[in-house]
Short mmCIF file of C-alpha atoms in Angstrom, two decimals:
data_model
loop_
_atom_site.label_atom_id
_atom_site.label_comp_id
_atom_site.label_asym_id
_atom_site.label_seq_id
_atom_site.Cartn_x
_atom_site.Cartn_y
_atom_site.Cartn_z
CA UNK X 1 -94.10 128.39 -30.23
CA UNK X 2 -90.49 128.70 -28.29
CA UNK X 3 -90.27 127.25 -25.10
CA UNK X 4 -87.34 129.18 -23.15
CA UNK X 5 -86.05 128.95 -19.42
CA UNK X 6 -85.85 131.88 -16.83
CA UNK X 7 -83.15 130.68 -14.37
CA UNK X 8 -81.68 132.99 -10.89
CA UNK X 9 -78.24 133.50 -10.95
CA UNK X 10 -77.94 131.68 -7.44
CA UNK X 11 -74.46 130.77 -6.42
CA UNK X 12 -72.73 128.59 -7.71
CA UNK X 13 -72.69 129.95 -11.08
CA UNK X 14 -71.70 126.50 -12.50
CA UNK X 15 -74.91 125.22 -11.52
CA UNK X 16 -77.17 127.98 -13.45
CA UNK X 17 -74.59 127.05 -16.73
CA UNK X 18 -75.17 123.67 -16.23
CA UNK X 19 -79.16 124.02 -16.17
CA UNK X 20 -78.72 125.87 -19.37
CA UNK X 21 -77.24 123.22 -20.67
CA UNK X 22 -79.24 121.22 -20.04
CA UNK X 23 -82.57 123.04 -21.34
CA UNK X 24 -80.54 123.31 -24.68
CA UNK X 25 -80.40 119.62 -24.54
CA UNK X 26 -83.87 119.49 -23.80
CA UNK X 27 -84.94 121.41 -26.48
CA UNK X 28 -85.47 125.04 -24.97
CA UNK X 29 -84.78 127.82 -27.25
CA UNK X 30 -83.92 130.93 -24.71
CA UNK X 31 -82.08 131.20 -21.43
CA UNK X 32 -83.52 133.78 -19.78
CA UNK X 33 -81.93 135.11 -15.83
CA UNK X 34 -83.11 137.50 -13.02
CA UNK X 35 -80.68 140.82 -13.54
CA UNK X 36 -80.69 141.80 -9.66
CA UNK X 37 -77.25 142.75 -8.86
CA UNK X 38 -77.54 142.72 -4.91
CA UNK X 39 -79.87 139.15 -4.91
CA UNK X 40 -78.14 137.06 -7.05
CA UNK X 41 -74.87 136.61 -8.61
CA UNK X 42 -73.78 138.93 -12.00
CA UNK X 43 -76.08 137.62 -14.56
CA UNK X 44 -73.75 139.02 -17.51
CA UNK X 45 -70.28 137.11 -16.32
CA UNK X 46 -72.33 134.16 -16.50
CA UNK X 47 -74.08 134.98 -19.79
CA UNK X 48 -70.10 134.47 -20.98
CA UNK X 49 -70.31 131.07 -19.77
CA UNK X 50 -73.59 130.00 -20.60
CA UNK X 51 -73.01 130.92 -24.32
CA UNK X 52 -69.57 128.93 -24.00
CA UNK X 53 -71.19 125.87 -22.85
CA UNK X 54 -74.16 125.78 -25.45
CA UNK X 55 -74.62 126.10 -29.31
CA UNK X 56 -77.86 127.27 -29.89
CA UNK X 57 -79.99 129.28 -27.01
CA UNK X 58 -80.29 132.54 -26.99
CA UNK X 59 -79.69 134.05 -24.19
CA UNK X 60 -80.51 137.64 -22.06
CA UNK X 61 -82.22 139.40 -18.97
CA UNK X 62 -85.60 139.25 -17.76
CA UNK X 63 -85.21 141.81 -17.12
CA UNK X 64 -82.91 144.66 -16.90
CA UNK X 65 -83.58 148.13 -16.38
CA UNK X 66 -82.50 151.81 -17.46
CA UNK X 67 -81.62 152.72 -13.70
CA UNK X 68 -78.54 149.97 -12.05
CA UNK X 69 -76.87 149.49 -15.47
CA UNK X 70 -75.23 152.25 -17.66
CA UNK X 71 -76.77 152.06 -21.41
CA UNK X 72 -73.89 152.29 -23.47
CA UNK X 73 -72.58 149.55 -20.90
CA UNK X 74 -75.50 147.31 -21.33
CA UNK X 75 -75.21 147.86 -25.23
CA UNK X 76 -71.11 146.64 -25.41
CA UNK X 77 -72.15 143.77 -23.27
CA UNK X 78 -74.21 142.77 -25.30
CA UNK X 79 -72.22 143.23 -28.59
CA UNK X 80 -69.16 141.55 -27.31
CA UNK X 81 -71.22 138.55 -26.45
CA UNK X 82 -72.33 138.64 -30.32
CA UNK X 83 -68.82 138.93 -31.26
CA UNK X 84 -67.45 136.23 -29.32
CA UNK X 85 -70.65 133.85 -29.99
CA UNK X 86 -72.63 135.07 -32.72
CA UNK X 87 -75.88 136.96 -32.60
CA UNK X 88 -77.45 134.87 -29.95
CA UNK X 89 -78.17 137.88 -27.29
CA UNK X 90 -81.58 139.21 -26.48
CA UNK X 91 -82.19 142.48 -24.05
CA UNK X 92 -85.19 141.99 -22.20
CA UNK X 93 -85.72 144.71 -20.05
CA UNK X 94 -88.30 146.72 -17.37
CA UNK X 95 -88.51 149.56 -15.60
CA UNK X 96 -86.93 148.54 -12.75
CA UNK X 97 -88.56 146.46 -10.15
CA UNK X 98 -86.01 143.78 -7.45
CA UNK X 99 -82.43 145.76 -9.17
CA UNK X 100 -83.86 148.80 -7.97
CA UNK X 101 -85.24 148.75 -4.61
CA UNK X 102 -83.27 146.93 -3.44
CA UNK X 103 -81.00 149.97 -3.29
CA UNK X 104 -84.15 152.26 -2.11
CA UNK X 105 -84.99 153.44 -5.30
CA UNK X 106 -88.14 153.71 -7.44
CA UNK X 107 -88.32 152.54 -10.95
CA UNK X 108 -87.08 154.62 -14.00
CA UNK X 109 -90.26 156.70 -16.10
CA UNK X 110 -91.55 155.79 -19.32
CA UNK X 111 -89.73 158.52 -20.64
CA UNK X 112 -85.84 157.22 -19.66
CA UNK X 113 -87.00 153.69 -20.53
CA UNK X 114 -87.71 154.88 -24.10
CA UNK X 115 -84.69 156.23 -24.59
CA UNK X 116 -82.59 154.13 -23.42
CA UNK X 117 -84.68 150.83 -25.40
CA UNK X 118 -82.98 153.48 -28.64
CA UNK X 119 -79.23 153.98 -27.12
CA UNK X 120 -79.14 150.37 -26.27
CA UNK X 121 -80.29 149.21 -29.52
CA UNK X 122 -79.03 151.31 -31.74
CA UNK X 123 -75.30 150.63 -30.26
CA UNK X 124 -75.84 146.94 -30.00
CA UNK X 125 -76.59 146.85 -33.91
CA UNK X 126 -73.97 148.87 -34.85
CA UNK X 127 -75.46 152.20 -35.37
CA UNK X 128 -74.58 155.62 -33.56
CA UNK X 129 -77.00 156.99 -31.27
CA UNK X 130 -77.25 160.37 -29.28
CA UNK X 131 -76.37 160.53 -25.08
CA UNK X 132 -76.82 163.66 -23.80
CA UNK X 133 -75.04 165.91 -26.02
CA UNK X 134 -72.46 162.65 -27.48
CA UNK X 135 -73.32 160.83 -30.61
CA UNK X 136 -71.61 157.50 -29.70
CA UNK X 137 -70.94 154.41 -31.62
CA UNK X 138 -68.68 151.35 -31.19
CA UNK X 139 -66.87 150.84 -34.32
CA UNK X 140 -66.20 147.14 -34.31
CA UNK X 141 -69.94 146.09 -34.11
CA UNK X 142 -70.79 146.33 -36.77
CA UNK X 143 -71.95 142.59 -37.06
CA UNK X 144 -73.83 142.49 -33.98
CA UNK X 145 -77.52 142.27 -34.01
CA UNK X 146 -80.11 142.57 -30.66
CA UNK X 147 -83.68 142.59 -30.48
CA UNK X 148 -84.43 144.77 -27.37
CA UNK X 149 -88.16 143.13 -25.57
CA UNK X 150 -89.94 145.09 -22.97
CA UNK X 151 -91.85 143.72 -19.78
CA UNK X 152 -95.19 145.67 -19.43
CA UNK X 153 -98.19 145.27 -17.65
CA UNK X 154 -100.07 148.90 -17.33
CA UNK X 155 -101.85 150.82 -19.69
CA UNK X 156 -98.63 153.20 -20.77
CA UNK X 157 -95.97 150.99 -20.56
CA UNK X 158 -97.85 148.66 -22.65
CA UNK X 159 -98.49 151.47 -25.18
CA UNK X 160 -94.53 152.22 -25.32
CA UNK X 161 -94.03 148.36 -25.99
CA UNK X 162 -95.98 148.68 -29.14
CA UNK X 163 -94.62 151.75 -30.45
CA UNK X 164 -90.78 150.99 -29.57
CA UNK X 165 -90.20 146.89 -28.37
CA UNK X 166 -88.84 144.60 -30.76
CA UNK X 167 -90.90 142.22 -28.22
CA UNK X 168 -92.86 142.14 -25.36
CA UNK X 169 -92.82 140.40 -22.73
CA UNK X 170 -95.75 139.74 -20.23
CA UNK X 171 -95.07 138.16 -16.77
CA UNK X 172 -98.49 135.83 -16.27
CA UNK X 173 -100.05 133.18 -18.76
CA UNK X 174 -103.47 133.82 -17.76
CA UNK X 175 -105.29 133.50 -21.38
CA UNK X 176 -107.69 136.54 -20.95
CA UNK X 177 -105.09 138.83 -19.13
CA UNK X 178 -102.27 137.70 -21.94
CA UNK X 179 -105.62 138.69 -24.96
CA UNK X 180 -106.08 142.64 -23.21
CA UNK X 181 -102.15 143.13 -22.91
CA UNK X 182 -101.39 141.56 -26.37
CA UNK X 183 -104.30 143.40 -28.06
CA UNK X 184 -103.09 147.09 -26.27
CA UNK X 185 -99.59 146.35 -27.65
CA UNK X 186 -100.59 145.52 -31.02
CA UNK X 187 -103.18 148.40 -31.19
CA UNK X 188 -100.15 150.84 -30.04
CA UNK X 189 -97.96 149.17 -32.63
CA UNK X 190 -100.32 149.88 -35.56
CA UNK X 191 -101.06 153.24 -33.94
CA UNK X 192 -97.46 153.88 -34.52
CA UNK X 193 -97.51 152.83 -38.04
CA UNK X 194 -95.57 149.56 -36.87
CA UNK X 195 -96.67 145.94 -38.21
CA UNK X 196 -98.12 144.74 -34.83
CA UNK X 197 -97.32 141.25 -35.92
CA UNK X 198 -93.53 142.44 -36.12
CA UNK X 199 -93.57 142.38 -32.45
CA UNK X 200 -92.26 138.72 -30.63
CA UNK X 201 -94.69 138.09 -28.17
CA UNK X 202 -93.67 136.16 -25.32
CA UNK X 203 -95.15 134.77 -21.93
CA UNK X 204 -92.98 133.70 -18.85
CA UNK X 205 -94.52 132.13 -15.63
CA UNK X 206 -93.67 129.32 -13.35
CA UNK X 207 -94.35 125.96 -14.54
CA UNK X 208 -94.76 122.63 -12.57
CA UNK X 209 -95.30 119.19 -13.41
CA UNK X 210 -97.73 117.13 -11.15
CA UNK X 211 -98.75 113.63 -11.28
CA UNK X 212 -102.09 114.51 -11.53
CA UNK X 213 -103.30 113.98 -7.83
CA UNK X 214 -104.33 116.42 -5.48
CA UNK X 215 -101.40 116.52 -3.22
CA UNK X 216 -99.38 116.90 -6.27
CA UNK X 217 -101.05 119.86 -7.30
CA UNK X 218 -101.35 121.43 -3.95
CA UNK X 219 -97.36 120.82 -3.46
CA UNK X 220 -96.92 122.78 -7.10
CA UNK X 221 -98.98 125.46 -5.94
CA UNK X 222 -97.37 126.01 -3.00
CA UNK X 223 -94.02 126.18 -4.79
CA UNK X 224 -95.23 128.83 -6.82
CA UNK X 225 -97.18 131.31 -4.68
CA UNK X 226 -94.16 133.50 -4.52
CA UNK X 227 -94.82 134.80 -8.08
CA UNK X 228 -98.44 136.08 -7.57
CA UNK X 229 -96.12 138.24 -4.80
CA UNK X 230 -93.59 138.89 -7.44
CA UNK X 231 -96.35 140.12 -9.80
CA UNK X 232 -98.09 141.67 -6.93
CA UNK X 233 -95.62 144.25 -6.68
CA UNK X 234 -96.31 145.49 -10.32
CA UNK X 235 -99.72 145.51 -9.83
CA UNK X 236 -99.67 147.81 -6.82
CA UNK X 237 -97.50 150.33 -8.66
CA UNK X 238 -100.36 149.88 -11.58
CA UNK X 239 -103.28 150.57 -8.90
CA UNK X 240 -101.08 153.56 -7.00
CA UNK X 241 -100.83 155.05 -10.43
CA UNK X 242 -104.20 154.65 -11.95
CA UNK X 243 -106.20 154.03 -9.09
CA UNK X 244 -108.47 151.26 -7.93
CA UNK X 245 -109.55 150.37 -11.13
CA UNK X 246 -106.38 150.16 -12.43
CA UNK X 247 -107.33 152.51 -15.74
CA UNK X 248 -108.97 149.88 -17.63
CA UNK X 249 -106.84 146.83 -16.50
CA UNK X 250 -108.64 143.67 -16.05
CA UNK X 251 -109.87 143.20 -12.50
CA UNK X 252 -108.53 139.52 -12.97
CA UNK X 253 -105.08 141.40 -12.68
CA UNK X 254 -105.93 143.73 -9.88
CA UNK X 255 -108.21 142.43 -7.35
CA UNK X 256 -106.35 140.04 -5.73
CA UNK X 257 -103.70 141.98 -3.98
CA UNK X 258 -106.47 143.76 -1.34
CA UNK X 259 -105.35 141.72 0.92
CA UNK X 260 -101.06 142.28 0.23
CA UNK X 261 -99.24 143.96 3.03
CA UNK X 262 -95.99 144.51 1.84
CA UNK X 263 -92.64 142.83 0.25
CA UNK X 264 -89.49 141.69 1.64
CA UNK X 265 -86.87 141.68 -1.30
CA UNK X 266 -84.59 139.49 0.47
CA UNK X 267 -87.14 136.63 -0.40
CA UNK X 268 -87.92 137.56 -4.13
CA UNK X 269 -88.87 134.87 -6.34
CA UNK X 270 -88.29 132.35 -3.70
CA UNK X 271 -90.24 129.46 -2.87
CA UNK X 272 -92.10 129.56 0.48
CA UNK X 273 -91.60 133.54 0.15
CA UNK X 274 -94.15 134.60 3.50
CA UNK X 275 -95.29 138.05 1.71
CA UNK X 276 -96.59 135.86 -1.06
CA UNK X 277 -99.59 134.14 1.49
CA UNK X 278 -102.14 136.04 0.67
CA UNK X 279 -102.02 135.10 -2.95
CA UNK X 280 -104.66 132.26 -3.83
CA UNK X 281 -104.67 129.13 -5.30
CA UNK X 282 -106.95 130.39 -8.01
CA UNK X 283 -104.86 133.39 -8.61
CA UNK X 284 -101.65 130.41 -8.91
CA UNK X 285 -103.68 128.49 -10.99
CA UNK X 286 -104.26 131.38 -13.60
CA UNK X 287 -100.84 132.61 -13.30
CA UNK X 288 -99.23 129.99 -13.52
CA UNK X 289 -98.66 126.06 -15.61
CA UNK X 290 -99.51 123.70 -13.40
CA UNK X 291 -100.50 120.33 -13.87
CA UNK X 292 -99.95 117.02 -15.73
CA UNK X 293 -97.70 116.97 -19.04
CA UNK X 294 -101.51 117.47 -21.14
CA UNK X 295 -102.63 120.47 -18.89
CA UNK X 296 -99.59 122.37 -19.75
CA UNK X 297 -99.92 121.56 -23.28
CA UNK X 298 -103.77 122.54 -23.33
CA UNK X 299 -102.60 125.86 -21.62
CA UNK X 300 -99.74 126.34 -23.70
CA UNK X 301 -102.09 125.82 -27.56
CA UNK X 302 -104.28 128.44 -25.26
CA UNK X 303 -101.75 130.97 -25.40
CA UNK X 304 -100.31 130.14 -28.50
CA UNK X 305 -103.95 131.08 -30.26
CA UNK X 306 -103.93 134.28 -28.62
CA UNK X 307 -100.38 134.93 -30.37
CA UNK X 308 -97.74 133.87 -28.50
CA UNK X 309 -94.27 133.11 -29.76
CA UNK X 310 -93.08 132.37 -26.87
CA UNK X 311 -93.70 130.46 -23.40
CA UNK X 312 -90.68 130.83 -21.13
CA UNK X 313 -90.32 128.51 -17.57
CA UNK X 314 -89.65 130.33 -14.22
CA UNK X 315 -87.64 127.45 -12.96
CA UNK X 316 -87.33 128.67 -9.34
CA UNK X 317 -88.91 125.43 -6.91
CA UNK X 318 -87.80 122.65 -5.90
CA UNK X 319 -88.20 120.27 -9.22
CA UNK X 320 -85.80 122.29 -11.66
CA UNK X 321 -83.92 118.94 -13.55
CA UNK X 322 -87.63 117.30 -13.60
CA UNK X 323 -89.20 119.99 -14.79
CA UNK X 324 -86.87 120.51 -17.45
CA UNK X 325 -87.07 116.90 -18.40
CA UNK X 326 -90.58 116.58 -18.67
CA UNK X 327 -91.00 119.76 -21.11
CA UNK X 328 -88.11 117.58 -22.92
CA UNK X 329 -89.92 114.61 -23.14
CA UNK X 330 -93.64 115.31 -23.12
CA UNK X 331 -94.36 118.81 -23.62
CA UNK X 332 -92.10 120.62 -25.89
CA UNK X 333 -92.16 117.79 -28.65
CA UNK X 334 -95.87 118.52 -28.86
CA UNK X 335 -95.29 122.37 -29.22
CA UNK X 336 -92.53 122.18 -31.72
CA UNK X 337 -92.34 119.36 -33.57
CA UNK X 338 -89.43 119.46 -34.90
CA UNK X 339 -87.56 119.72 -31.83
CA UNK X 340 -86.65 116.41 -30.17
CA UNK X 341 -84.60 116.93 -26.40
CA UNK X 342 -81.09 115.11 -27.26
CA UNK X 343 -80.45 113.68 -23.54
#
């Protein structure tokens, strides 16, 4: 199994290179960032400068979306960064959740997201594709290679990851909600006449190393209550749209925001966010890795048996460099054993 990083692009920018630095050193394989244009600093200037600092990583969105970028844009972005650094780009990318509405719009349908996972790829690799009535192509990328990995959590959009994703990407490491996501994909995916093991599979929530005490663990937990919000937000677009019982999605996933009443985007995936309160601790500690160095890796073999290629770190609390130092030390040579961190 990978282990990547999901960083904000919080000013300054040289401090989000430098953490990507140092979870190269440490042995990550991916730097993932927020892509929220109005929140956070321009994720693809620094993608420039991440690559330039590092040798290795690969590095992209989690995520982007079909609505706030341009595709044939988001497609020469990405194949000048494989120019300049080799093929070490990766598109994840959504419907549309902070990007958008934080501009007062809604997310993008199915139906644009499809097309534009095909305009984006097939221009990023090279190929021509049709906009509108243009076939485009770039002719100098023809070296340039992206996989193009979709964030999904309902019933449809996990279907359309199957059929069309190069990888998908599911926002939550609880083991039984990652097994029903994972199976719909790959049951889509074979559906489709696709090779359901074809598709990268990979898993990004918060993670938080504890000393094993109680206040330790209650401290971690409050440091990551803002992403049952974050997540939150999906799942009330998943319940508006399929109704209380979510069209088959696991209670597990939809039960626990009865009690949300509303979302202030100005605090997204920020610690001690106040519309993430009503989330509980066991909600947290399902979502989320929390615990000492041998509860993550317990959770982490978990997932890994269920199919995952890939665990990726929300790094946003208050114990960034220690966090990444203890997957460096304890966790991630236990994962993948032939990486050692190289501080």
């Amino acid at each position: 199994m990978d282990i990547g990083v999901v960083l904000q692009c919080n000013p300054p920018a040289s401090r989000v290179v430098d953490l990507a630095r140092q979870a190269e050193t440490h042995g990550f394989s991916h730097v993932w960032t927020f892509d929220s244009h109005l929140l956070w600093q321009e994720p693809y200037v620094i993608y420039s400068q991440i690559l330039a600092a590092t040798r290795r990583v690969t590095v992209g969105p989690m995520v982007t979306n079909p609505a706030t970028r341009d595709w044939t844009v988001t497609a020469s972005t990405f194949a000048t960064l494989n120019d300049m650094f080799g093929n070490r780009t990766v598109c994840g990318i959504g419907r549309g959740d902070s990007a958008v509405r934080a501009l007062g719009g809604k997310p993008t349908t199915l139906a644009a997201l499809r097309e534009s996972i095909e305009v984006i790829r097939n221009l990023a690799n090279g190929r021509s594709a049709r906009v509108g009535e243009t076939t485009v192509q770039f002719p100098w990328a023809e070296r340039s290679q992206l996989e193009v990995w979709v964030a999904a959590y309902g019933p449809k959009a996990l279907e359309l990851t199957g059929q069309v994703a190069d990888g998908f990407i599911l926002q939550l490491a609880d083991p039984d909600i990652a097994a029903w996501t994972i199976g719909r994909v790959r049951a889509a995916a074979e559906q489709a006449g696709r090779d359901p093991d074809s598709i990268s599979i990979c898993v990004a929530a918060p993670a938080y190393v504890t000393d094993g005490t109680d206040a330790g663990l209650e401290h971690a937990r409050d440091q990551c209550r803002w992403f049952g919000g974050m997540v939150g937000n999906h799942v009330a677009d998943i319940v508006a749209r399929y109704g209380g019982d979510g069209g088959g999605v696991p209670a597990a996933l939809t039960d626990y925001i009865a009690a949300r009443t509303g979302y202030d985007y100005n605090e997204h995936g920020r610690a001690g966010n106040s519309h993430a309160e009503f989330v509980p601790n066991e909600v947290i500690d399902r979502f989320c890795l929390l615990g000492t160095p041998a509860d993550h890796i317990a959770k982490l073999k978990e997932l890994e048996a269920l199919g995952v290629d890939q665990f990726s770190v929300y790094l946003q609390h208050d114990a960034k460099a220690a966090t990444l130092e203890a997957y460096g030390e304890s966790i991630i040579p236990q994962i993948r054993p032939s990486v050692t961190a190289t501080s």
